PDB file of C-alpha atoms in Angstrom:
ATOM      1  CA  MET K 237      17.511   7.217 -29.795  1.00  0.00           C
ATOM      2  CA  GLY K 238      17.392   3.253 -28.940  1.00  0.00           C
ATOM      3  CA  ILE K 239      19.210   3.727 -25.462  1.00  0.00           C
ATOM      4  CA  VAL K 240      16.662   6.425 -24.383  1.00  0.00           C
ATOM      5  CA  LEU K 241      13.833   3.996 -25.329  1.00  0.00           C
ATOM      6  CA  LEU K 242      15.253   1.306 -23.408  1.00  0.00           C
ATOM      7  CA  VAL K 243      15.816   3.125 -20.322  1.00  0.00           C
ATOM      8  CA  ALA K 244      12.237   4.605 -20.639  1.00  0.00           C
ATOM      9  CA  ALA K 245      10.958   0.983 -21.098  1.00  0.00           C
ATOM     10  CA  GLN K 246      13.070  -0.129 -18.075  1.00  0.00           C
ATOM     11  CA  SER K 247      11.492   2.561 -15.885  1.00  0.00           C
ATOM     12  CA  CYS K 248       7.824   1.606 -16.932  1.00  0.00           C
ATOM     13  CA  ILE K 249       8.593  -2.082 -16.001  1.00  0.00           C
ATOM     14  CA  ARG K 250      10.113  -1.187 -12.703  1.00  0.00           C
ATOM     15  CA  ALA K 251       7.075   1.124 -12.126  1.00  0.00           C
ATOM     16  CA  LEU K 252       4.453  -1.470 -12.696  1.00  0.00           C
ATOM     17  CA  ASP K 253       6.492  -4.077 -10.526  1.00  0.00           C
ATOM     18  CA  PHE K 254       4.323  -4.766  -7.602  1.00  0.00           C
ATOM     19  CA  GLY K 255       7.033  -7.502  -6.605  1.00  0.00           C
ATOM     20  CA  SER K 256       5.829 -11.016  -5.491  1.00  0.00           C
ATOM     21  CA  SER K 257       4.757 -12.677  -2.139  1.00  0.00           C
ATOM     22  CA  THR K 258       5.154 -16.026  -0.533  1.00  0.00           C
ATOM     23  CA  PRO K 259       2.126 -18.331   0.506  1.00  0.00           C
ATOM     24  CA  ASP K 260       1.922 -16.778   3.806  1.00  0.00           C
ATOM     25  CA  GLY K 261       1.643 -13.308   2.433  1.00  0.00           C
ATOM     26  CA  SER K 262       4.960 -12.104   2.904  1.00  0.00           C
ATOM     27  CA  ASP K 263       6.147  -9.399   0.470  1.00  0.00           C
ATOM     28  CA  THR K 264       9.340 -10.447  -1.560  1.00  0.00           C
ATOM     29  CA  SER K 265       9.431  -7.237  -3.649  1.00  0.00           C
ATOM     30  CA  PRO K 266      12.973  -5.778  -4.309  1.00  0.00           C
ATOM     31  CA  SER K 267      14.154  -3.567  -1.552  1.00  0.00           C
ATOM     32  CA  THR K 268      13.005   0.158  -2.089  1.00  0.00           C
ATOM     33  CA  ALA K 269      15.709   1.618   0.077  1.00  0.00           C
ATOM     34  CA  ALA K 270      13.143   4.067   1.365  1.00  0.00           C
ATOM     35  CA  SER K 271      12.493   3.547   5.124  1.00  0.00           C
ATOM     36  CA  CYS K 272       8.691   3.447   6.281  1.00  0.00           C
ATOM     37  CA  PRO K 273       8.132   6.556   8.150  1.00  0.00           C
ATOM     38  CA  THR K 274       8.932   6.167  11.941  1.00  0.00           C
ATOM     39  CA  ARG K 275       5.508   7.118  13.153  1.00  0.00           C
ATOM     40  CA  ILE K 276       3.836   4.220  10.905  1.00  0.00           C
ATOM     41  CA  ALA K 277       6.653   1.726  11.558  1.00  0.00           C
ATOM     42  CA  ASP K 278       6.059   2.239  15.278  1.00  0.00           C
ATOM     43  CA  GLU K 279       2.523   1.024  14.789  1.00  0.00           C
ATOM     44  CA  LEU K 280       3.650  -2.314  13.237  1.00  0.00           C
ATOM     45  CA  PRO K 281       4.411  -5.469  14.889  1.00  0.00           C
ATOM     46  CA  SER K 282       8.429  -5.613  14.621  1.00  0.00           C
ATOM     47  CA  GLY K 283       8.290  -2.582  12.490  1.00  0.00           C
ATOM     48  CA  ASP K 284      11.551  -1.122  13.494  1.00  0.00           C
ATOM     49  CA  GLY K 285      13.678  -0.942  10.358  1.00  0.00           C
ATOM     50  CA  ALA K 286      10.791  -1.408   8.172  1.00  0.00           C
ATOM     51  CA  GLU K 287      10.725  -0.319   4.383  1.00  0.00           C
ATOM     52  CA  LEU K 288       8.426   1.722   2.389  1.00  0.00           C
ATOM     53  CA  VAL K 289       6.814  -0.341  -0.396  1.00  0.00           C
ATOM     54  CA  LYS K 290       4.252   1.804  -1.834  1.00  0.00           C
ATOM     55  CA  ALA K 291       2.367   5.107  -0.669  1.00  0.00           C
ATOM     56  CA  PHE K 292      -0.867   6.248  -2.036  1.00  0.00           C
ATOM     57  CA  ARG K 293      -3.345   9.047  -1.299  1.00  0.00           C
ATOM     58  CA  THR K 294      -7.193   9.502  -2.150  1.00  0.00           C
ATOM     59  CA  LYS K 295      -8.981  12.684  -1.840  1.00  0.00           C
ATOM     60  CA  ASN K 296      -9.074  12.502   2.039  1.00  0.00           C
ATOM     61  CA  LYS K 297      -6.901   9.252   2.974  1.00  0.00           C
ATOM     62  CA  GLN K 298      -3.349   8.193   2.890  1.00  0.00           C
ATOM     63  CA  ILE K 299      -2.545   4.404   2.432  1.00  0.00           C
ATOM     64  CA  THR K 300       0.983   3.193   3.204  1.00  0.00           C
ATOM     65  CA  LEU K 301       2.435  -0.106   2.577  1.00  0.00           C
ATOM     66  CA  CYS K 302       5.544  -1.286   4.688  1.00  0.00           C
ATOM     67  CA  ARG K 303       7.621  -4.313   4.822  1.00  0.00           C
ATOM     68  CA  THR K 304       9.046  -5.350   8.265  1.00  0.00           C
ATOM     69  CA  SER K 305      12.711  -6.692   8.314  1.00  0.00           C
ATOM     70  CA  GLY K 306      11.023  -9.918   8.933  1.00  0.00           C
ATOM     71  CA  GLY K 307       9.382  -9.601   5.474  1.00  0.00           C
ATOM     72  CA  LYS K 308       5.941  -9.186   6.728  1.00  0.00           C
ATOM     73  CA  LEU K 309       3.772  -6.663   4.644  1.00  0.00           C
ATOM     74  CA  TYR K 310       1.393  -4.208   6.262  1.00  0.00           C
ATOM     75  CA  TYR K 311      -1.017  -1.767   5.178  1.00  0.00           C
ATOM     76  CA  PHE K 312      -1.476   1.333   7.138  1.00  0.00           C
ATOM     77  CA  GLY K 313      -4.709   3.534   6.472  1.00  0.00           C
ATOM     78  CA  GLU K 314      -5.343   7.103   7.943  1.00  0.00           C
ATOM     79  CA  PHE K 315      -6.929  10.299   7.096  1.00  0.00           C
ATOM     80  CA  ARG K 316      -4.631  12.689   5.446  1.00  0.00           C
ATOM     81  CA  ASP K 317      -5.380  15.378   8.101  1.00  0.00           C
ATOM     82  CA  HIS K 318      -4.648  12.891  10.899  1.00  0.00           C
ATOM     83  CA  ARG K 319      -7.788  13.656  12.772  1.00  0.00           C
ATOM     84  CA  GLU K 320      -7.916  10.133  14.034  1.00  0.00           C
ATOM     85  CA  PRO K 321      -5.263   7.592  14.634  1.00  0.00           C
ATOM     86  CA  GLY K 322      -4.371   5.297  11.518  1.00  0.00           C
ATOM     87  CA  ILE K 323      -4.760   1.451  11.553  1.00  0.00           C
ATOM     88  CA  ALA K 324      -2.219  -1.255  10.690  1.00  0.00           C
ATOM     89  CA  MET K 325      -3.342  -4.344   9.289  1.00  0.00           C
ATOM     90  CA  PRO K 326      -1.551  -7.355   7.639  1.00  0.00           C
ATOM     91  CA  ALA K 327      -1.572  -7.286   3.913  1.00  0.00           C
ATOM     92  CA  LYS K 328      -0.536  -9.453   1.061  1.00  0.00           C
ATOM     93  CA  ARG K 329       0.637  -9.203  -2.534  1.00  0.00           C
ATOM     94  CA  THR K 330      -1.962 -10.515  -5.001  1.00  0.00           C
ATOM     95  CA  SER K 331      -1.481 -11.331  -8.810  1.00  0.00           C
ATOM     96  CA  ASP K 332      -2.829  -7.663  -9.718  1.00  0.00           C
ATOM     97  CA  GLY K 333      -1.978  -5.481  -6.470  1.00  0.00           C
ATOM     98  CA  TYR K 334      -2.325  -5.776  -2.621  1.00  0.00           C
ATOM     99  CA  GLU K 335      -5.130  -6.735  -0.201  1.00  0.00           C
ATOM    100  CA  ALA K 336      -5.266  -5.995   3.387  1.00  0.00           C
ATOM    101  CA  SER K 337      -7.969  -7.227   5.914  1.00  0.00           C
ATOM    102  CA  ASN K 338      -9.214  -5.914   9.275  1.00  0.00           C
ATOM    103  CA  PRO K 339     -12.395  -8.164   9.735  1.00  0.00           C
ATOM    104  CA  PRO K 340     -15.076  -7.391   8.753  1.00  0.00           C
ATOM    105  CA  TYR K 341     -13.283  -4.920   6.358  1.00  0.00           C
ATOM    106  CA  ARG K 342     -11.116  -5.797   3.295  1.00  0.00           C
ATOM    107  CA  TYR K 343      -9.203  -3.391   1.210  1.00  0.00           C
ATOM    108  CA  ASP K 344      -8.286  -4.283  -2.288  1.00  0.00           C
ATOM    109  CA  ILE K 345      -5.641  -2.162  -4.287  1.00  0.00           C
ATOM    110  CA  GLN K 346      -5.330  -2.787  -7.856  1.00  0.00           C
ATOM    111  CA  ASP K 347      -5.380  -0.407 -10.901  1.00  0.00           C
ATOM    112  CA  SER K 348      -4.874   2.788  -9.095  1.00  0.00           C
ATOM    113  CA  VAL K 349      -8.159   2.159  -7.061  1.00  0.00           C
ATOM    114  CA  VAL K 350      -8.801   0.904  -3.702  1.00  0.00           C
ATOM    115  CA  THR K 351     -12.004  -0.992  -3.057  1.00  0.00           C
ATOM    116  CA  ILE K 352     -13.367  -1.446   0.428  1.00  0.00           C
ATOM    117  CA  TYR K 353     -15.526  -4.550   1.265  1.00  0.00           C
ATOM    118  CA  LYS K 354     -17.604  -5.146   4.495  1.00  0.00           C
ATOM    119  CA  SER K 355     -18.287  -8.748   5.084  1.00  0.00           C
ATOM    120  CA  GLY K 356     -17.833  -9.313   1.350  1.00  0.00           C
ATOM    121  CA  THR K 357     -20.100  -6.787   0.094  1.00  0.00           C
ATOM    122  CA  ARG K 358     -18.489  -3.760  -1.675  1.00  0.00           C
ATOM    123  CA  ILE K 359     -19.247  -0.583   0.439  1.00  0.00           C
ATOM    124  CA  GLY K 360     -16.777   1.938  -1.307  1.00  0.00           C
ATOM    125  CA  GLN K 361     -14.155   2.692  -4.086  1.00  0.00           C
ATOM    126  CA  GLU K 362     -11.894   5.349  -4.187  1.00  0.00           C
ATOM    127  CA  GLU K 363      -9.190   6.618  -6.932  1.00  0.00           C
ATOM    128  CA  LEU K 364      -5.506   6.256  -5.884  1.00  0.00           C
ATOM    129  CA  THR K 365      -2.612   8.729  -6.527  1.00  0.00           C
ATOM    130  CA  LEU K 366       0.928   7.172  -5.925  1.00  0.00           C
ATOM    131  CA  GLU K 367       2.886   9.184  -3.583  1.00  0.00           C
ATOM    132  CA  PRO K 368       6.692   9.053  -2.979  1.00  0.00           C
ATOM    133  CA  SER K 369       6.204   8.947   0.803  1.00  0.00           C
ATOM    134  CA  PRO K 370       3.528   9.908   3.327  1.00  0.00           C
ATOM    135  CA  ARG K 371       3.889  13.002   5.458  1.00  0.00           C
TER     136      ARG K 371
END
């Protein structure tokens, strides 16, 4: 019984671990072993060999966080039905999630929610569901 609880507790800790970042926003999270999908890695600067950090979905959008082999973290946002090309932007790890910026827009991910800001004003908020990998 004690071993099962310890394994469950370790799994919960790993599930909550967002990793850490350096002052320049590079992500130093432990390696996930999963590759960033090729179609997304191809859109990232130096994306060849990028690793998948996290993937989320909302009702109609997909958000993918990938780290390049050079340690740079990127946020790739797109419609789930691929009706428009997605957009890649630099991201960074924050104390409680992730932040990406494509001025004048900013995207904050924390507590299973993405909040969208335009020029500092909140313009939207959507619930996130963790995905194993985008399609």
